[in-house]
Tab-separated table of C-alpha atoms in Angstrom:
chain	number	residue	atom	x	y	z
A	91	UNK	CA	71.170	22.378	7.671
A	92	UNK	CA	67.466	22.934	8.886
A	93	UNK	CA	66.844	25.387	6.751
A	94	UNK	CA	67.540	23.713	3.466
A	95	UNK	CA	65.094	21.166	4.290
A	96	UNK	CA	61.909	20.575	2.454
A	97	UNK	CA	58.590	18.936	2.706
A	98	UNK	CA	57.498	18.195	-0.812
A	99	UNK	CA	58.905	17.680	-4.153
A	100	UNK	CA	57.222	20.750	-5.175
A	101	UNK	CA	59.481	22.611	-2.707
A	102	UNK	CA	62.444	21.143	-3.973
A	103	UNK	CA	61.773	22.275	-7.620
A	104	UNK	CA	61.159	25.706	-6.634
A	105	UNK	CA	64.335	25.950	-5.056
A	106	UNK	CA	65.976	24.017	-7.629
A	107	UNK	CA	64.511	26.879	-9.931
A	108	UNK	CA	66.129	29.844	-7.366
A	109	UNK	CA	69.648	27.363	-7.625
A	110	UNK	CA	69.835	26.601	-11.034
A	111	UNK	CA	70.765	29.270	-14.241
A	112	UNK	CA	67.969	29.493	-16.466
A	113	UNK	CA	69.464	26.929	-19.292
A	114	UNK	CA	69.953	24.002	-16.404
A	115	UNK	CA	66.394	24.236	-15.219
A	116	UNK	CA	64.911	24.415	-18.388
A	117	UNK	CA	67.044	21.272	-19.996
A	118	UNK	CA	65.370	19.371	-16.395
A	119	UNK	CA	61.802	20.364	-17.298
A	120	UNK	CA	62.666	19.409	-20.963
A	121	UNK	CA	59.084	18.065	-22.340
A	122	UNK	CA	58.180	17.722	-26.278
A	123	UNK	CA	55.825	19.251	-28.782
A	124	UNK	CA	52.956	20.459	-26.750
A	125	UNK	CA	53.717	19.071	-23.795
A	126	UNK	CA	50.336	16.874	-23.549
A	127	UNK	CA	52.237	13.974	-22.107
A	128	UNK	CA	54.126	15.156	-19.878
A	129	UNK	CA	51.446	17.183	-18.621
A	130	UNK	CA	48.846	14.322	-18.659
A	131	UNK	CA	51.793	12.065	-16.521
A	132	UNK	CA	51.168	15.021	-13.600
A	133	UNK	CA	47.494	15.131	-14.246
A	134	UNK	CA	46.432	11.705	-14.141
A	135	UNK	CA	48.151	10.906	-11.022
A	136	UNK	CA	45.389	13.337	-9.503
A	137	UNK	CA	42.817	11.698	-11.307
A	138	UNK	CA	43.267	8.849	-9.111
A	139	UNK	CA	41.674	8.529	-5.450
A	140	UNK	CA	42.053	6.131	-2.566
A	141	UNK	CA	39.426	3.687	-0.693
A	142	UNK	CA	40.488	4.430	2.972
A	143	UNK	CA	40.050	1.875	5.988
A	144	UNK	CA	39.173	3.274	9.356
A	145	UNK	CA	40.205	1.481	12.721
A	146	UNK	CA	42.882	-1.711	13.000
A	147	UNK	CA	45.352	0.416	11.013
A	148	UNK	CA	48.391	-1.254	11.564
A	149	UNK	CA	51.174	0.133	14.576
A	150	UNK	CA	54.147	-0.378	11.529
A	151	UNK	CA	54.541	-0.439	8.224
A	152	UNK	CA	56.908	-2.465	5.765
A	153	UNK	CA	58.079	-1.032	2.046
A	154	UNK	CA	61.300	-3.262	1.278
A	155	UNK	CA	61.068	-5.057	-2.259
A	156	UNK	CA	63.322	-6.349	-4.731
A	157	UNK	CA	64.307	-5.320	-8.200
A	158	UNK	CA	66.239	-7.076	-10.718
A	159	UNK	CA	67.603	-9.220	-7.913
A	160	UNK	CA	68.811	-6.448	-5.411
A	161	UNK	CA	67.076	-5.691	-2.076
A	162	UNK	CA	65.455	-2.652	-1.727
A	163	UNK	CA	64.442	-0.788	1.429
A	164	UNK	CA	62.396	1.511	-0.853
A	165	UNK	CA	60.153	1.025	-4.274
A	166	UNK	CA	61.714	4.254	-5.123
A	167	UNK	CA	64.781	4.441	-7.214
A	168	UNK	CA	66.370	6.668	-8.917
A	169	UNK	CA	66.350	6.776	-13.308
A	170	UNK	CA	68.800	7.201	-15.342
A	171	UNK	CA	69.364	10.991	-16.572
A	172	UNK	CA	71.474	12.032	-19.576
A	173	UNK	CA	74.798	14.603	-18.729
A	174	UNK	CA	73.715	16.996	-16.225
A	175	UNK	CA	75.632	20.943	-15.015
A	176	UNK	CA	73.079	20.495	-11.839
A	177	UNK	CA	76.075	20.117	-9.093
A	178	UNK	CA	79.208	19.024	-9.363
A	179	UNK	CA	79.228	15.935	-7.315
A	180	UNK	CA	76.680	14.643	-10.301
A	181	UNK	CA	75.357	11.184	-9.868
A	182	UNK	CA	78.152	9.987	-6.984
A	183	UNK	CA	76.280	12.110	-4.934
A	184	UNK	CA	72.712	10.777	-6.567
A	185	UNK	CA	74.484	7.038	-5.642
A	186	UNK	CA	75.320	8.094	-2.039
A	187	UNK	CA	72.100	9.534	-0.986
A	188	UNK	CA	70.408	5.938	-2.466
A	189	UNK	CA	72.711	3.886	-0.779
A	190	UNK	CA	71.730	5.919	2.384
A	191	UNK	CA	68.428	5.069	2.001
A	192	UNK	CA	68.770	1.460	0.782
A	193	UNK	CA	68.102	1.754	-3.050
A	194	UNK	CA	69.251	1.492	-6.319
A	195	UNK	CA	70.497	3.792	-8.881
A	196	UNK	CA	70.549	3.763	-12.487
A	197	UNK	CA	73.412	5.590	-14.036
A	198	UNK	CA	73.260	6.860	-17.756
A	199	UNK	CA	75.670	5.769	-20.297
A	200	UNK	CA	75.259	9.399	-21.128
A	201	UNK	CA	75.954	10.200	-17.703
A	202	UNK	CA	78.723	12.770	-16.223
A	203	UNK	CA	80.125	10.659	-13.963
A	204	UNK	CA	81.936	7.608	-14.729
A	205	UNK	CA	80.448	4.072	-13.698
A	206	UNK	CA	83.446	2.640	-11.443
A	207	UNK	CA	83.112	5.966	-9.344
A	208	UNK	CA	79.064	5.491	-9.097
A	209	UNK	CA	79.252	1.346	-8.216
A	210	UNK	CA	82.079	2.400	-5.497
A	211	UNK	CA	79.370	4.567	-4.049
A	212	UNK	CA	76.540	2.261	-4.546
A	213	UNK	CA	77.183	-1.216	-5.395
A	214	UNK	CA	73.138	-1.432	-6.355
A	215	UNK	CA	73.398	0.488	-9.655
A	216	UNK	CA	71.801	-0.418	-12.393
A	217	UNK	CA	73.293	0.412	-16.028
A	218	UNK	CA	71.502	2.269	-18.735
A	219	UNK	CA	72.225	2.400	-22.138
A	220	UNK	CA	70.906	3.506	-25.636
A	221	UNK	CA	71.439	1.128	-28.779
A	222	UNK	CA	73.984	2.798	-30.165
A	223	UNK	CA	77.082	2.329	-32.418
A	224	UNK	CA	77.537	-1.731	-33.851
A	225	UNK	CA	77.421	-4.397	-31.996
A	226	UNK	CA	80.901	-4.189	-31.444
A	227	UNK	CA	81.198	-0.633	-29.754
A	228	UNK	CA	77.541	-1.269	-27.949
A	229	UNK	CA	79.821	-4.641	-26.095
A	230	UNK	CA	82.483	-2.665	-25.446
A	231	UNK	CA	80.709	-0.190	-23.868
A	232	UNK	CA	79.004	-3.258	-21.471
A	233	UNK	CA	81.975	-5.123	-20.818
A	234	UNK	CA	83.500	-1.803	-18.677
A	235	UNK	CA	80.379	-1.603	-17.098
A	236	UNK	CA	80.538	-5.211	-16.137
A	237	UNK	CA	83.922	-4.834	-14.704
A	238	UNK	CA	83.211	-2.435	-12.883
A	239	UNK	CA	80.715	-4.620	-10.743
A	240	UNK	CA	77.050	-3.035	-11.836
A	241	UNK	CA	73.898	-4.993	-10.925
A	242	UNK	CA	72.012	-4.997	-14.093
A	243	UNK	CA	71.279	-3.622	-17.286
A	244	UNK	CA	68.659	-1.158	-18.513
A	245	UNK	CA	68.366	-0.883	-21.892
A	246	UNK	CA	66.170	2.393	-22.679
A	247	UNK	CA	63.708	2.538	-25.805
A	248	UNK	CA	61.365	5.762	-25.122
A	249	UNK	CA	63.578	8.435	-26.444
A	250	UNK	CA	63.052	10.055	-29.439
A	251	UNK	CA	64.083	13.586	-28.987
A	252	UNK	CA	61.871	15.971	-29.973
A	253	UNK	CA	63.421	18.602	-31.748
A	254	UNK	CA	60.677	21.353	-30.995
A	255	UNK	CA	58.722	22.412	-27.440
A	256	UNK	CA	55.921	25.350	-27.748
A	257	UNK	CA	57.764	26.917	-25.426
A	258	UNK	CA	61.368	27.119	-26.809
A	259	UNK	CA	64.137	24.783	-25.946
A	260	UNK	CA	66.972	25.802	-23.689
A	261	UNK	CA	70.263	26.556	-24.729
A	262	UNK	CA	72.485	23.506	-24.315
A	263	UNK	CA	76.286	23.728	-25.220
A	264	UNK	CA	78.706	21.510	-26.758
A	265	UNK	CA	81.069	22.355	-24.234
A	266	UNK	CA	81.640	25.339	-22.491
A	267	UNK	CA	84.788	26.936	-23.616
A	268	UNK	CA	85.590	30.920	-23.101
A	269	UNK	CA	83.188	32.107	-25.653
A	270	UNK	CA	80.862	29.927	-24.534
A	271	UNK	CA	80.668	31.311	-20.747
A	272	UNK	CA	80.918	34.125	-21.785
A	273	UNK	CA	77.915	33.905	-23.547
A	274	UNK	CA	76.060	32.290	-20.376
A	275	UNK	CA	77.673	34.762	-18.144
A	276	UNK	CA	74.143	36.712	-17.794
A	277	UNK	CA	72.807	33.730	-16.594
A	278	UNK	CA	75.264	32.350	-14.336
A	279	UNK	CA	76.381	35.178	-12.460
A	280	UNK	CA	72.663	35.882	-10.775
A	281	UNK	CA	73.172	31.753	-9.800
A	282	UNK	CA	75.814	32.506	-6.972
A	283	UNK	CA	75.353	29.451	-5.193
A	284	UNK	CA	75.561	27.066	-8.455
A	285	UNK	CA	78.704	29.063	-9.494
A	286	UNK	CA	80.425	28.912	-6.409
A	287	UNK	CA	79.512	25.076	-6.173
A	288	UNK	CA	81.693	24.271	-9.414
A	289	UNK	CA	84.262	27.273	-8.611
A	290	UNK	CA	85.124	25.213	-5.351
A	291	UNK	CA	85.208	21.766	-7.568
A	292	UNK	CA	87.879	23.523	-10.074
A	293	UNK	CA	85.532	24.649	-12.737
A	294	UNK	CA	82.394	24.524	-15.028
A	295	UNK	CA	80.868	21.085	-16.043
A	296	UNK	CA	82.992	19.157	-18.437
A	297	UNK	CA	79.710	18.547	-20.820
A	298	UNK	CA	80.972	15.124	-21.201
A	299	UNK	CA	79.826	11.624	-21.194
A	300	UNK	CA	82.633	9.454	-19.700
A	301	UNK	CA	80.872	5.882	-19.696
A	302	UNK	CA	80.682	6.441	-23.603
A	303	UNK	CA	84.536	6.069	-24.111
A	304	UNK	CA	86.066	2.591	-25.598
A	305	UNK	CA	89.624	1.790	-24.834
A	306	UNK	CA	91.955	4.941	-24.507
A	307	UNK	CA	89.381	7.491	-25.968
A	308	UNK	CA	89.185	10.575	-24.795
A	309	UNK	CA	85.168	10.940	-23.063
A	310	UNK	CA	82.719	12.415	-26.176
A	311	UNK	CA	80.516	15.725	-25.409
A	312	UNK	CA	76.882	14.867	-25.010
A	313	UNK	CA	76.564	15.817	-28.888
A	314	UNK	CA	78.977	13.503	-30.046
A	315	UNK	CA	77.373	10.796	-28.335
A	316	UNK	CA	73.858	11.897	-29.410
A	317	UNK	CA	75.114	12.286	-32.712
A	318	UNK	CA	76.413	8.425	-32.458
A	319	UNK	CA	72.779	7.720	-31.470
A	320	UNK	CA	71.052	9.054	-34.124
A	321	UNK	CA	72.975	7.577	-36.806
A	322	UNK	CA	72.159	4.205	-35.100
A	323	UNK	CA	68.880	1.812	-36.497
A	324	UNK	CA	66.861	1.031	-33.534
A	325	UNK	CA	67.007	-2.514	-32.516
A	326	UNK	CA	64.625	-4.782	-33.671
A	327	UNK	CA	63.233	-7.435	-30.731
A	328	UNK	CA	66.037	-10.044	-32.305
A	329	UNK	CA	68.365	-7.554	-31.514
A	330	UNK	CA	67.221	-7.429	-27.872
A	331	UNK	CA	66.774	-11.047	-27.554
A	332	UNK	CA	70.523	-11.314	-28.367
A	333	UNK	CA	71.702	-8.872	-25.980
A	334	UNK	CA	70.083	-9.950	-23.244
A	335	UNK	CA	71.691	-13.316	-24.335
A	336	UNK	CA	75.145	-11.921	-24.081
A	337	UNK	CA	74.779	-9.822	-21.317
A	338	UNK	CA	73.881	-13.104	-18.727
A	339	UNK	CA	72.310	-10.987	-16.262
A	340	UNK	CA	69.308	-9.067	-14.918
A	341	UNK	CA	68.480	-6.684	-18.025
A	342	UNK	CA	65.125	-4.311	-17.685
A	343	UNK	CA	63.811	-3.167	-20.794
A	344	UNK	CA	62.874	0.905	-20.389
A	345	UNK	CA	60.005	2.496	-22.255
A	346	UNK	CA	57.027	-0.151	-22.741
A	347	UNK	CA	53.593	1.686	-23.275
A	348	UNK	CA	51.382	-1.241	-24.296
A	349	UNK	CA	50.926	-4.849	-23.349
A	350	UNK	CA	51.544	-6.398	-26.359
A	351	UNK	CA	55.771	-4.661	-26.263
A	352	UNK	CA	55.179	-5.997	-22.549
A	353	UNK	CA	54.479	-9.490	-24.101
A	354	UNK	CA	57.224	-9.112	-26.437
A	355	UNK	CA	59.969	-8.302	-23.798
A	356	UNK	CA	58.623	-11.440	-21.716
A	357	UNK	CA	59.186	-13.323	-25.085
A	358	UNK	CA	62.791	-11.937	-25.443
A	359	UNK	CA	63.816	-12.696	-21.913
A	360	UNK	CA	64.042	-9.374	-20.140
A	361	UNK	CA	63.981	-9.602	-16.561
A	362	UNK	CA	61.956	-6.432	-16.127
A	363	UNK	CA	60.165	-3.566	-18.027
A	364	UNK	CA	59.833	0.257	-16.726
A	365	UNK	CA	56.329	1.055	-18.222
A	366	UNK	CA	57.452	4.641	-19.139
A	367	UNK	CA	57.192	7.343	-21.631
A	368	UNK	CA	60.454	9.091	-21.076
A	369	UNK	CA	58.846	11.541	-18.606
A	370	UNK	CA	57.165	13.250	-21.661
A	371	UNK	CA	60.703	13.791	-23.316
A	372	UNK	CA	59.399	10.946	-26.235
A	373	UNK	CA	55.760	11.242	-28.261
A	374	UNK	CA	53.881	13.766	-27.732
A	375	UNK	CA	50.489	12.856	-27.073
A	376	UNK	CA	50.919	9.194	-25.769
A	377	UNK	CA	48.902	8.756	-22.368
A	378	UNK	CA	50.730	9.101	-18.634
A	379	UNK	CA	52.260	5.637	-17.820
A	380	UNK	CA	50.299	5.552	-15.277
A	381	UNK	CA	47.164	4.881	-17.663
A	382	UNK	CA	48.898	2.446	-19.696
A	383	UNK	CA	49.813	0.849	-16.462
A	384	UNK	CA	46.515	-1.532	-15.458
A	385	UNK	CA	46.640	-2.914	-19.030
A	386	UNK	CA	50.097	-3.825	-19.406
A	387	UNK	CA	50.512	-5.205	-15.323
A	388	UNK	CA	47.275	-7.353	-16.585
A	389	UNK	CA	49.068	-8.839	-19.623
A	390	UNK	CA	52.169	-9.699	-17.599
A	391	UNK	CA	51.231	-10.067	-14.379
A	392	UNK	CA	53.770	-12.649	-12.978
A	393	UNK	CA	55.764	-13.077	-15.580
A	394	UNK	CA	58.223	-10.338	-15.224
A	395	UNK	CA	59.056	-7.626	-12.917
A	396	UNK	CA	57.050	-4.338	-13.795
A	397	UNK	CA	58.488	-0.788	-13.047
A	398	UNK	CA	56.513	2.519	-13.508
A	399	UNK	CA	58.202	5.719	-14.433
A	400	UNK	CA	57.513	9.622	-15.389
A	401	UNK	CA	55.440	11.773	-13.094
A	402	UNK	CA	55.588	10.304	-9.922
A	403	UNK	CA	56.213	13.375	-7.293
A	404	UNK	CA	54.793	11.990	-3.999
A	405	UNK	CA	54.601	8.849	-1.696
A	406	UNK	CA	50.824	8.488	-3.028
A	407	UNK	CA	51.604	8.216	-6.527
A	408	UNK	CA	54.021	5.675	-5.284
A	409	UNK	CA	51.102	3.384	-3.960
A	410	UNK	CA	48.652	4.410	-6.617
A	411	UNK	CA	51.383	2.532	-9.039
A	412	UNK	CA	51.805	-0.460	-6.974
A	413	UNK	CA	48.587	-1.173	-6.040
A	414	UNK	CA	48.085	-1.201	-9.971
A	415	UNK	CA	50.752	-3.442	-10.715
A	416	UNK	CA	54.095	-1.883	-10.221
A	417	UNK	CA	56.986	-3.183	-8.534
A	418	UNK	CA	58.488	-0.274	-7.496
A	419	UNK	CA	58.495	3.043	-9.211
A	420	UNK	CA	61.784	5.627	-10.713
A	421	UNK	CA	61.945	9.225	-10.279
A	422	UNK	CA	63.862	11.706	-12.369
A	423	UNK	CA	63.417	15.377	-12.047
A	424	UNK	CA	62.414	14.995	-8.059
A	425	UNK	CA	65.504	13.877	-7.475
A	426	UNK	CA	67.385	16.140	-9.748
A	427	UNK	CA	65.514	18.996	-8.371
A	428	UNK	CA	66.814	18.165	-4.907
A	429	UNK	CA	70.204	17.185	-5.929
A	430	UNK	CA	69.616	21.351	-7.323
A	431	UNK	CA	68.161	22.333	-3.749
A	432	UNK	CA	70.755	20.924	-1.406
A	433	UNK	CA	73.371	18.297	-2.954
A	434	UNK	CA	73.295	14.952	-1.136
A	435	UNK	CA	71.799	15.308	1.294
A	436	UNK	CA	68.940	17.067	-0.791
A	437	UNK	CA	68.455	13.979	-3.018
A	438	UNK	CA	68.264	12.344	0.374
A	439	UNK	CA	65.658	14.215	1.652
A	440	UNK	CA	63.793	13.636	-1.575
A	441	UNK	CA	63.828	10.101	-0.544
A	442	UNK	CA	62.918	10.971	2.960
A	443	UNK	CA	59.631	12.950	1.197
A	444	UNK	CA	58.390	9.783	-0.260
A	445	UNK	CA	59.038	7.528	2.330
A	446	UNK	CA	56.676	9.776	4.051
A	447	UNK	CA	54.180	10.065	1.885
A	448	UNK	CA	54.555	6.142	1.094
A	449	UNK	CA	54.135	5.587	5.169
A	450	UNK	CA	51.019	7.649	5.081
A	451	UNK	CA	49.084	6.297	2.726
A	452	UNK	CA	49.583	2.837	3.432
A	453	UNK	CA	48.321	3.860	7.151
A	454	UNK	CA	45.082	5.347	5.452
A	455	UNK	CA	44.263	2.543	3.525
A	456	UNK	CA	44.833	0.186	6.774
A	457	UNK	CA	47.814	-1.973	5.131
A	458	UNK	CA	51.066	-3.209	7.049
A	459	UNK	CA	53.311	-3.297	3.829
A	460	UNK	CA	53.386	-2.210	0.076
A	461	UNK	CA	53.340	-6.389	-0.871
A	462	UNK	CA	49.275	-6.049	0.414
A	463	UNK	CA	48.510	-3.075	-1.948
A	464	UNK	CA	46.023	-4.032	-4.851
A	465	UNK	CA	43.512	-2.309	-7.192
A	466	UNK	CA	40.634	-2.065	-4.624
A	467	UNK	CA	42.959	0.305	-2.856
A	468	UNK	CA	42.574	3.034	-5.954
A	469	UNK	CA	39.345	4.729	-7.403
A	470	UNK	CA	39.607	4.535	-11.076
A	471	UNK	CA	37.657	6.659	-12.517
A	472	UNK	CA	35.878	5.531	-16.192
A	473	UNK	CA	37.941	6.290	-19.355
A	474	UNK	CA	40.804	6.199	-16.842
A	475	UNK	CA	42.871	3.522	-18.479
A	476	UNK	CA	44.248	3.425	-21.735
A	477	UNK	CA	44.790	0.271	-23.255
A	478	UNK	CA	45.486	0.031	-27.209
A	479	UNK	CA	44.308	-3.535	-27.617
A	480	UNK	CA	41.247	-3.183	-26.215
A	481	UNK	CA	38.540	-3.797	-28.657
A	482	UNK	CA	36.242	-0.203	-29.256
């Protein structure tokens, strides 16, 4: 419908924010602590300029790549995000709306829809998962996502989970029972389009993580999975090594913030890294991945396939990150806030937003394709990057 459609990301939250009841929206925004990181990832994005080119622009302009072996029409895909009561076609609509556009997904293990439904709706999705449970229950886990035909692995590192925000942290059930909706009813009932949404689908979200069940188990809440989580030792980068072993495919490595982890994941045979900081949901106080970005893409360069993630909102942060050494880039809350604004077809029109944006700033800058970007493209200013090994 015409009137559902929107020009900017920006747009899309705000209506995501008129959509949503006040607990969804806030669990999106999420953040940590202070919220210094995941405000710097916005900030520093503006902190960047271009170098235009005037005259001989090109008539057309090319922004296919390739990602962990798949074809991509876009450097634009979508990350992984944890159980979400946005709308109830959850992440097969997310999958559809990529696969309309030519690009990937990459579901959550701690998603709400299960990953045979997701690779039926787009055969280029990546699979996420935490470290968590033994070996044995981790393999498990993978060999269901194998059969059901996914196109890599991403093994995410940069979560933490704060346990406190400055501003309060939004009320997130264990499942929503009687009592429980009850309880949200306040909430809920002023969010007539998000209730009717699920009231059509045959009820509230299920507040479960299906691609966490083993064998005939019945799907865990979010919780119980978390709670699985926490209880697990992180891996070491032996422990990586060997999965990537076993796994015998593509695997990207999510959450590297300095060059020598980049180094490290090289060493362990990871086919990719998403230079990320968990959209601000992880330390509080590290710098946007965008500044950590130069540093690390220097280290590497050639040697592995380089993804950067949290804060990118528009086409020109998309070209900003590739002319520094990304690959392609993955977005989170834009496309959950349009998912929020108009279903499918909003999380399509997210993609439509960048592609845009993408289109116009490679016509500025008087380059036929995203392969010509490089860092003469982007004003850095001084201080700009952050790079840990540098000497002082």
């Amino acid at each position: 419908m015409a009137g559902d459609w929107f020009e900017t990301v920006a747009q899309a939250q705000q209506r995501a924010r008129r959509t949503l009841p006040r607990s969804v929206y806030l669990a999106i925004i999420a953040g940590s602590e202070r919220g210094s990181t995941m405000a710097d990832n916005l900030a520093a994005f503006g902190e960047l300029g271009f170098a235009p080119h005037v005259a001989q622009a090109p008539a057309e302009r090319a922004m296919a790549t390739s990602l962990m072996g798949q074809e991509l029409a876009l450097p634009v895909l979508i990350s992984p995000t944890g159980v979400q009561a946005v709308h109830p076609d959850g992440e097969v609509a997310v999958a559809r709306a990529a696969a309309a556009r030519g690009t990937a997904i990459g579901l959550s293990s701690f998603g709400s829809k299960p990953v045979e439904e997701v690779v039926e709706a787009n055969p280029k999705t990546f699979f996420q998962t935490y470290w968590c449970g033994s070996k044995d229950r981790l393999t498990q886990r993978l060999e269901r996502a194998k059969r059901a035909g996914v196109a890599g692995l991403i093994v995410t590192l940069d979560w933490q989970f704060s346990h406190g925000r400055d501003w309060g942290s939004p009320t997130i059930p264990d499942k929503l029972d009687l009592k429980t909706m009850l309880r949200l009813a306040p909430e809920t009932i002023i969010r007539p389009r998000w209730l009717l949404a699920y009231a059509k689908a045959g009820g509230p979200p299920a507040m479960t993580v299906p691609n966490m069940t083993i064998g005939g188990e019945d799907p865990p809440t979010f919780f119980t999975a978390y709670g699985e989580w926490m209880g697990t030792p992180p891996p070491t980068w032996e422990d990586l090594r060997w999965l990537i072993s076993w796994w015998e495919g593509p695997v990207m490595i999510k959450g590297i913030a300095r060059p020598d982890d980049a180094r490290r994941a090289v060493d362990v045979g990871a086919t990719a890294i998403s230079v990320s900081n968990h959209g601000g949901n992880n330390l509080d106080g590290q710098p946007a991945s965008i500044r950590t970005l130069p540093a690390i893409a220097a280290a590497v360069a050639g040697e592995i396939e380089i993804v950067l993630d949290s804060g990118v909102r528009r086409g020109s942060d998309v070209v900003k990150a590739l002319a520094l050494g990304a690959r392609a880039t993955m977005i989170g809350r834009a496309y959950l806030w349009g998912l929020a604004a108009n279903g499918q077809a909003g999380v399509e029109n997210v993609f439509d937003v960048f592609h845009g944006g993408i289109d116009s700033a490679l016509r500025g800058l008087g380059r036929a394709s995203t392969a010509e970007l490089e860092p003469s493209d982007v004003l850095v200013p001084d201080g700009f990057t952050q790079d840990v090994l540098a000497p002082a």
